Tab-separated table of C-alpha atoms in Angstrom:
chain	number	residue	atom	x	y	z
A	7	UNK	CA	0.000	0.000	0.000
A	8	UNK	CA	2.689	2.502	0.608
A	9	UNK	CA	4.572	1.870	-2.305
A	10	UNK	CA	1.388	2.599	-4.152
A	11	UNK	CA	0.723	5.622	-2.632
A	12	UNK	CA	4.776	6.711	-2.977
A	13	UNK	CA	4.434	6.044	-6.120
A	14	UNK	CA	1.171	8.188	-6.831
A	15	UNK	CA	2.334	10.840	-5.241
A	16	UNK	CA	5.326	10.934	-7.341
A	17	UNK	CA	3.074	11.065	-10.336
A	18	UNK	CA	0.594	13.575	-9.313
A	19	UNK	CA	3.622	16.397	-8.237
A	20	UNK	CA	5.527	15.277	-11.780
A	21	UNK	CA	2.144	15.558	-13.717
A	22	UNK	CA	1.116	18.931	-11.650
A	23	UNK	CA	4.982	20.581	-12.025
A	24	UNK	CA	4.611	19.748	-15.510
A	25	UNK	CA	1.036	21.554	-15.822
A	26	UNK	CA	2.234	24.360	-14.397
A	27	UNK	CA	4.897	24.596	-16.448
A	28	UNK	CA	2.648	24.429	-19.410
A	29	UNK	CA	0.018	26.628	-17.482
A	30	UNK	CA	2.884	29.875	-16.686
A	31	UNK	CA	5.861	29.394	-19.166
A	32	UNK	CA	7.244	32.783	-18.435
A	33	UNK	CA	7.627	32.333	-14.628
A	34	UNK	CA	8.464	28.837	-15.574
A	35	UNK	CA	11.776	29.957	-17.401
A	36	UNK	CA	12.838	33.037	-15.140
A	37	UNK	CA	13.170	30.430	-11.804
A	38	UNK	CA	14.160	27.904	-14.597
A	39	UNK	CA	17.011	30.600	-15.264
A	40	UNK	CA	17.518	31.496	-11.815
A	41	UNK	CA	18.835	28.138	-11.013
A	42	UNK	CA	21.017	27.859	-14.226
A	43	UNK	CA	22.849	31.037	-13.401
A	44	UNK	CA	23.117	30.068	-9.600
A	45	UNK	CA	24.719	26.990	-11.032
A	46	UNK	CA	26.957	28.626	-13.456
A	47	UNK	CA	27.913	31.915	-11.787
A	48	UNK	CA	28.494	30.188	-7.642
A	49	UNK	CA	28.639	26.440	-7.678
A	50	UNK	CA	30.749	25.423	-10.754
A	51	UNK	CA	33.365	27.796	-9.790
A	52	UNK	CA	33.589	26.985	-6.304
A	53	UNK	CA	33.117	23.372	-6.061
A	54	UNK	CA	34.696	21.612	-9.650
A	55	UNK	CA	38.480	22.626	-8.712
A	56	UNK	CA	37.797	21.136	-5.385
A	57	UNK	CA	36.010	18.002	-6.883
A	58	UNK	CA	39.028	17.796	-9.463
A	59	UNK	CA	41.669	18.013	-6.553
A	60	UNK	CA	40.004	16.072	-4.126
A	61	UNK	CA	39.982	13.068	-6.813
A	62	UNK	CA	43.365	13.285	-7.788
A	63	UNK	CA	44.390	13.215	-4.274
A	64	UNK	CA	42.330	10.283	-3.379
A	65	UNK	CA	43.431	8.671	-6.490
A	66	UNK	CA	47.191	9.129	-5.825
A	67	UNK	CA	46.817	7.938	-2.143
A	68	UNK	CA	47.714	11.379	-1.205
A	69	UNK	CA	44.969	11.882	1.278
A	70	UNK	CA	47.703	11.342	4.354
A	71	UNK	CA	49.930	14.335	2.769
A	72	UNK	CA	47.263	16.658	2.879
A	73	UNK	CA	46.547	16.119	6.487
A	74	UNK	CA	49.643	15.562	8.041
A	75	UNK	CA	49.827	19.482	9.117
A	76	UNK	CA	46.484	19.531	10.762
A	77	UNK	CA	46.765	15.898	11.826
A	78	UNK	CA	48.440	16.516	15.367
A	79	UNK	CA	45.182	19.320	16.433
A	80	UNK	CA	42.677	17.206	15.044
A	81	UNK	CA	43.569	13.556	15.471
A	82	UNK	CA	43.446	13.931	19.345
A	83	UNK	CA	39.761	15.685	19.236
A	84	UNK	CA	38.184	12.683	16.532
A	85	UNK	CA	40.375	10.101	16.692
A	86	UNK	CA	39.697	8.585	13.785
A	87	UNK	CA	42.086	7.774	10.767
A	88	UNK	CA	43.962	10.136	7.793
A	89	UNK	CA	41.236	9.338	5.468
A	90	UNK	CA	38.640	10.426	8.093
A	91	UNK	CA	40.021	13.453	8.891
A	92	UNK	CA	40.692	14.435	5.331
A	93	UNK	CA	36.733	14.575	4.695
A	94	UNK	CA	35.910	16.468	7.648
A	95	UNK	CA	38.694	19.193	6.494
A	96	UNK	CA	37.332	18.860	2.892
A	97	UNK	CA	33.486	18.935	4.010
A	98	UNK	CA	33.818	21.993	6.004
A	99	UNK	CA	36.148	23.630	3.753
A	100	UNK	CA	34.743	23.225	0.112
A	101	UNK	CA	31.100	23.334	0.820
A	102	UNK	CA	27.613	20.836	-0.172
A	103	UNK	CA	28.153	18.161	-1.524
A	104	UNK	CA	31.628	17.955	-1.187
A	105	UNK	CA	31.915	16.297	2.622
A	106	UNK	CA	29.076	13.654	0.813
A	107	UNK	CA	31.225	13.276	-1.944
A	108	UNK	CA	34.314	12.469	-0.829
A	109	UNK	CA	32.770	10.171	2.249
A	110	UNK	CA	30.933	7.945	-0.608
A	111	UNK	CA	34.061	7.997	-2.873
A	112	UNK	CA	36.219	6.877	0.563
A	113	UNK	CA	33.686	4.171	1.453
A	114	UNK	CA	33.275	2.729	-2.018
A	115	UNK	CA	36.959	2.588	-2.447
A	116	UNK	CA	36.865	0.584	1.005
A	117	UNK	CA	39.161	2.945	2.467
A	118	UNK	CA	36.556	3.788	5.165
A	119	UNK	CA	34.105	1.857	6.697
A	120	UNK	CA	30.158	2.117	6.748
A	121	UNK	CA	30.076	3.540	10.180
A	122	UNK	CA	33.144	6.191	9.868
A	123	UNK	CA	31.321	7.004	6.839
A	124	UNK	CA	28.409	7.352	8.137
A	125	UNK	CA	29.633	9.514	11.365
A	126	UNK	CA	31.418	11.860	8.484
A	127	UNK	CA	27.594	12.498	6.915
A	128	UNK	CA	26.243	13.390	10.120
A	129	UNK	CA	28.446	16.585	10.844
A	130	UNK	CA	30.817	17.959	8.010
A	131	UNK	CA	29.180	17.817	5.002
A	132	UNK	CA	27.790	21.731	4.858
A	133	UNK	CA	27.633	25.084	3.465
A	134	UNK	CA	31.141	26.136	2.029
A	135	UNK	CA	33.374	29.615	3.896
A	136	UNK	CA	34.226	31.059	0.547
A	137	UNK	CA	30.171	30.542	-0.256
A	138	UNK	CA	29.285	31.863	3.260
A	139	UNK	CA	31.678	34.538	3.554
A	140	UNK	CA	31.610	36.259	-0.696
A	141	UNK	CA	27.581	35.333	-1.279
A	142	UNK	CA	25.856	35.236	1.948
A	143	UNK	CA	27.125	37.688	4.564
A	144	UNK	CA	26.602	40.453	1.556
A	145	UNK	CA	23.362	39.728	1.421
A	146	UNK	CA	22.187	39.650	5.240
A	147	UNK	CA	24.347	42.664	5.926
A	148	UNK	CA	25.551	41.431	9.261
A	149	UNK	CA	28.378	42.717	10.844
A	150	UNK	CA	30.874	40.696	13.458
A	151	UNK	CA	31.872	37.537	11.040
A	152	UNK	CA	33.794	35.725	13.874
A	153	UNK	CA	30.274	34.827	15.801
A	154	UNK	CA	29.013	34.508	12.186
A	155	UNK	CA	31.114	31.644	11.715
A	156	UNK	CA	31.098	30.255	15.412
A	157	UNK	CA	27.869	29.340	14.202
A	158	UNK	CA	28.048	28.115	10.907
A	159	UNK	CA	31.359	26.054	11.500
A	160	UNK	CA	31.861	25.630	14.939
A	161	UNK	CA	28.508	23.837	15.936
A	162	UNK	CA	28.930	21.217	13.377
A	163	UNK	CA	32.592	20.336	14.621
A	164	UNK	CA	31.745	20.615	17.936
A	165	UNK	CA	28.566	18.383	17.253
A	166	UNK	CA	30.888	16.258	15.673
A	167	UNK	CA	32.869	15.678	18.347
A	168	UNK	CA	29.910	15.016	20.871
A	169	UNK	CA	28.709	12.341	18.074
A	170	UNK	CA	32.340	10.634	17.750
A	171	UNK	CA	32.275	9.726	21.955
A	172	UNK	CA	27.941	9.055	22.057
A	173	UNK	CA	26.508	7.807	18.703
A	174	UNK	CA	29.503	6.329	16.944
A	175	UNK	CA	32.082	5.696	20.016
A	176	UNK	CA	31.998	1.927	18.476
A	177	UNK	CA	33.976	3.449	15.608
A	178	UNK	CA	37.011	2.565	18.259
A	179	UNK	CA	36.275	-1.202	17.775
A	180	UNK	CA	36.709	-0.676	13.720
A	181	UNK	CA	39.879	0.413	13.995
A	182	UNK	CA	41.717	-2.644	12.767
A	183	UNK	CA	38.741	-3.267	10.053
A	184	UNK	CA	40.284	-4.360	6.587
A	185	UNK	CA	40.816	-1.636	4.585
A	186	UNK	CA	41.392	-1.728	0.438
A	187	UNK	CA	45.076	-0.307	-0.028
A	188	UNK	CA	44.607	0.526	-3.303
A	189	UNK	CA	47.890	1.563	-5.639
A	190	UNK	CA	48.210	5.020	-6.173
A	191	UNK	CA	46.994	5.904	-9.825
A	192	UNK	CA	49.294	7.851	-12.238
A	193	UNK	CA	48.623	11.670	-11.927
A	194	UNK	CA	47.738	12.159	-15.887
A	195	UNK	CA	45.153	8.520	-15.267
A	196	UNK	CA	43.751	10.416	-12.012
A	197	UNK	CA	43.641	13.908	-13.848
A	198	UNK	CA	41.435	12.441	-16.534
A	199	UNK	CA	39.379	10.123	-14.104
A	200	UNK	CA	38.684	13.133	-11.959
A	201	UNK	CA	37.687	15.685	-14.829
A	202	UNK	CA	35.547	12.773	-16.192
A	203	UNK	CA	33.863	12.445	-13.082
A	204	UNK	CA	33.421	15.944	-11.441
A	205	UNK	CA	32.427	17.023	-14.953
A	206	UNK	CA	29.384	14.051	-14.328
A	207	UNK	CA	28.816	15.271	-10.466
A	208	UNK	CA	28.671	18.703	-11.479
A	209	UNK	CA	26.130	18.096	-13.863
A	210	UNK	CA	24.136	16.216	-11.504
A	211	UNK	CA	24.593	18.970	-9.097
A	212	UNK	CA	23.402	21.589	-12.017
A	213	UNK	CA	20.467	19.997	-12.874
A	214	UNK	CA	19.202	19.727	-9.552
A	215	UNK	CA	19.761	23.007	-8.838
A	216	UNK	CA	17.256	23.871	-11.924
A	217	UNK	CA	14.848	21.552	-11.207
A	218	UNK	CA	14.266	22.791	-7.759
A	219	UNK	CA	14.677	26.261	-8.203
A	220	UNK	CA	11.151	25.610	-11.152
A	221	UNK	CA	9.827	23.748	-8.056
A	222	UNK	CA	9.774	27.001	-5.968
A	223	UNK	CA	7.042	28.146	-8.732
A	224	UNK	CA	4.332	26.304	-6.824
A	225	UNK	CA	4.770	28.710	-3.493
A	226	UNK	CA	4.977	31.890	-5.734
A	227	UNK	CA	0.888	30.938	-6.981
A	228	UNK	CA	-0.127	30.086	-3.449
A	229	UNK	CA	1.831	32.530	-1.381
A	230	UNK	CA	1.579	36.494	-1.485
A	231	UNK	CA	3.518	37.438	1.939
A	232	UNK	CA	6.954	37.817	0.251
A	233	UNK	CA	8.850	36.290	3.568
A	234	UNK	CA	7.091	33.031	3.354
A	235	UNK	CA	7.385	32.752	-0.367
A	236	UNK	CA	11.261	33.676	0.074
A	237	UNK	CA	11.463	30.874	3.251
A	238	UNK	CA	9.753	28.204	1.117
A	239	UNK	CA	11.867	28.533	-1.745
A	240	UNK	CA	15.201	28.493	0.305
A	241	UNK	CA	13.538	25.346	1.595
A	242	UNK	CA	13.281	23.674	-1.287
A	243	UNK	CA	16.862	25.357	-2.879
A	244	UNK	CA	18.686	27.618	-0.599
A	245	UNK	CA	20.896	29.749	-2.705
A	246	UNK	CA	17.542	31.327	-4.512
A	247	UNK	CA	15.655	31.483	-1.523
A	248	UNK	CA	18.402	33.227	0.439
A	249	UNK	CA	18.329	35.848	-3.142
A	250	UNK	CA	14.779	36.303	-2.279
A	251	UNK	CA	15.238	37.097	1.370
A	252	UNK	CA	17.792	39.155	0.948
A	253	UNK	CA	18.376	40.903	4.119
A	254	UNK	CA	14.821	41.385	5.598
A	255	UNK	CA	14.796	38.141	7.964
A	256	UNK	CA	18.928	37.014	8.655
A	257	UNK	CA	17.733	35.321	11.501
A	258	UNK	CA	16.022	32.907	9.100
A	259	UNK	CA	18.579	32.834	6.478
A	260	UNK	CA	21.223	31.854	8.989
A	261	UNK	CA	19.160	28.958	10.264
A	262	UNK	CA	18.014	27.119	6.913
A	263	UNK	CA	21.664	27.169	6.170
A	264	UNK	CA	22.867	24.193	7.679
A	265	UNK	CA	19.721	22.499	6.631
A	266	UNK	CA	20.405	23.483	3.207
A	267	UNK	CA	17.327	22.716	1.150
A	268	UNK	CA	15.720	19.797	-0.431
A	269	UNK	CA	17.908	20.471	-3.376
A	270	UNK	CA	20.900	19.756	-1.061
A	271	UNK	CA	19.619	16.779	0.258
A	272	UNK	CA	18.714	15.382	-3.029
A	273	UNK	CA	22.694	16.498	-4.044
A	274	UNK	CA	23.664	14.622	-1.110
A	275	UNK	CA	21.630	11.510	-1.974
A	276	UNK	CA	23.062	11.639	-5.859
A	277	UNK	CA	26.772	11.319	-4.060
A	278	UNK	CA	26.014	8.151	-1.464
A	279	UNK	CA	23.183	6.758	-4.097
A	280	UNK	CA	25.234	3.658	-4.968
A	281	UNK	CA	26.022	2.753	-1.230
A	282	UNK	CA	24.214	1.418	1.840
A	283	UNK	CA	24.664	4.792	3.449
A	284	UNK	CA	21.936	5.956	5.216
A	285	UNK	CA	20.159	9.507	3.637
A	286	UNK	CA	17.573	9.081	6.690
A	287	UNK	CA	20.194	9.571	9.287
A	288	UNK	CA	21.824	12.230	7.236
A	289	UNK	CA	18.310	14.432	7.142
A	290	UNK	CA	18.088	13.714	11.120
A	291	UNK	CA	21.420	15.062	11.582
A	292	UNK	CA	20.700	18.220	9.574
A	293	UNK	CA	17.543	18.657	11.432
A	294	UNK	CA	19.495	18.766	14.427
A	295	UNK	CA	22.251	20.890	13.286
A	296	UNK	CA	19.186	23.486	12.335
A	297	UNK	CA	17.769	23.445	15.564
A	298	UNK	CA	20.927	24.093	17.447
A	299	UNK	CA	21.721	26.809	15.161
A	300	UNK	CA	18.392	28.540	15.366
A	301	UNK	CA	18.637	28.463	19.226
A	302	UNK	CA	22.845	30.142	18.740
A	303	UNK	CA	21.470	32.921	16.448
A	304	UNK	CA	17.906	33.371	18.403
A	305	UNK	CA	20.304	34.093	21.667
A	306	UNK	CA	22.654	36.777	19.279
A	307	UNK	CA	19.923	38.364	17.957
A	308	UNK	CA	18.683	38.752	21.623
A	309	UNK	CA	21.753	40.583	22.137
A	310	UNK	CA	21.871	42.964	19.264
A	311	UNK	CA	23.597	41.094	16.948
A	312	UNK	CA	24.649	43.231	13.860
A	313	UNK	CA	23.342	46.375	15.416
């Protein structure tokens, strides 16, 4: 019965996106166009280098270089191995999907196992500095960027932390789990392998981007308060929504951010679709991260924050 009903729900919302497609071409194309430039103009040239990089490295068995500076601070807080910690700098420095991305491409590889993989989802795959720092603080216009990033970085790797000694303190007993020692591919083979491959994530990446910025045309019909329509729409893809909101609620804008959107999650799935890696837990983590971060920036606001 479920799978019935899942599956004529799916068919009513494709048949009723496409109607109103058909029904209001004009808006159709403009928040068709909305999320091709997003994609274009923020996430291609943000994200690809790092998705081209990030391959070669884990292609060339390099992952233990790029750590071994930050590997004495962060080692003692996660205790967890190279590989580990080289998603959990990646994910909090290169932004959605990248912490996914590399956690699935680590797993499949069988350098990582399910439940370090799964412990990397919960906490460090989320909205990129250079993102945060050149696209959204502009458009909030909020002053004081150190509590600005407390917030956006801090709670997830302190959450993180909290997770590694609760949740997933049997990641200790995994420790001497087999893992694939693949041999390191030759830079010009990983240099094409990782083009070939970001170029296909990208894509993906692109594509939903589109797709659920056309979906935010369904709120614009039904909703004439410009806040909720702006708050929906980030909900379903945040970098348009946040466009929309602009700075009239940052209290809002800085909460949905570690959420990041349905678009997001459906990135997210996209990267971890061919494992057994769980996208519920994922979404309950986010949820969580949301939460906390609504309560941080409720208590700033409470004191003035940006005045």
């Amino acid at each position: 019965m479920k799978k019935i009903t899942g599956r004529l729900t799916a068919a009513l919302s494709v048949f009723g996106l496409t109607a109103m497609i058909l029904l209001f071409p004009q808006k159709s194309l403009s928040y068709a166009a909305r999320g091709l430039n997003l994609w274009f103009q923020n996430m291609i040239p943000t994200l690809f280098p790092f998705m081209v990089l990030s391959g070669i490295m884990i292609r060339m068995n390099l992952t233990d270089s790029f750590v071994r500076f930050l590997k004495p601070a962060l080692s003692p807080v996660f205790n967890v191995n190279s590989d580990c910690l080289y998603t959990i700098i990646i994910g909090f420095l290169c932004g959605f999907p990248m912490g996914a991305c590399v956690a699935g491409q680590l797993y499949r590889q069988k350098k990582i196992t399910r439940g370090e993989a799964e412990f990397l989802l919960a906490f460090c795959n989320n909205i990129g500095p250079v993102y945060f720092i050149s696209f959204v603080i502009p458009l909030i216009r909020l002053t004081r960027l150190p509590a600005l990033l407390i917030g956006m970085y801090g709670i997830p790797f302190l959450y993180g932390t909290v997770l590694r000694y609760t949740v997933y303190r049997s990641l200790d007993s995994e420790k001497g789990a087999a893992r694939l020692l693949k041999a390191s591919t030759p830079f010009l083979q990983a240099l094409d392998e990782s083009v070939t491959a970001s170029l296909t994530s990208i894509t993906k990446l692109g594509g939903y981007m589109i797709l659920f910025n056309l979906m935010s045309l369904l709120p614009s019909l039904l909703l004439k308060n410009q806040t909720l329509l702006a708050v929906s729409s980030a909900l379903l893809e945040i970098s348009g929504g946040l466009s929309l909101l602009g700075d009239k609620a940052p209290l809002l804008s800085l909460s949905l951010l570690p959420f990041g959107g349905f678009s997001c999650i459906a990135q997210t799935y996209s990267m971890i679709r061919d494992t057994d890696l769980s996208l519920k837990n994922y979404v309950l983590h986010k949820l969580v991260l949301t939460a906390v971060s609504f309560v941080y920036y409720s208590f700033l606001a409470a004191k003035s924050f940006g005045a």
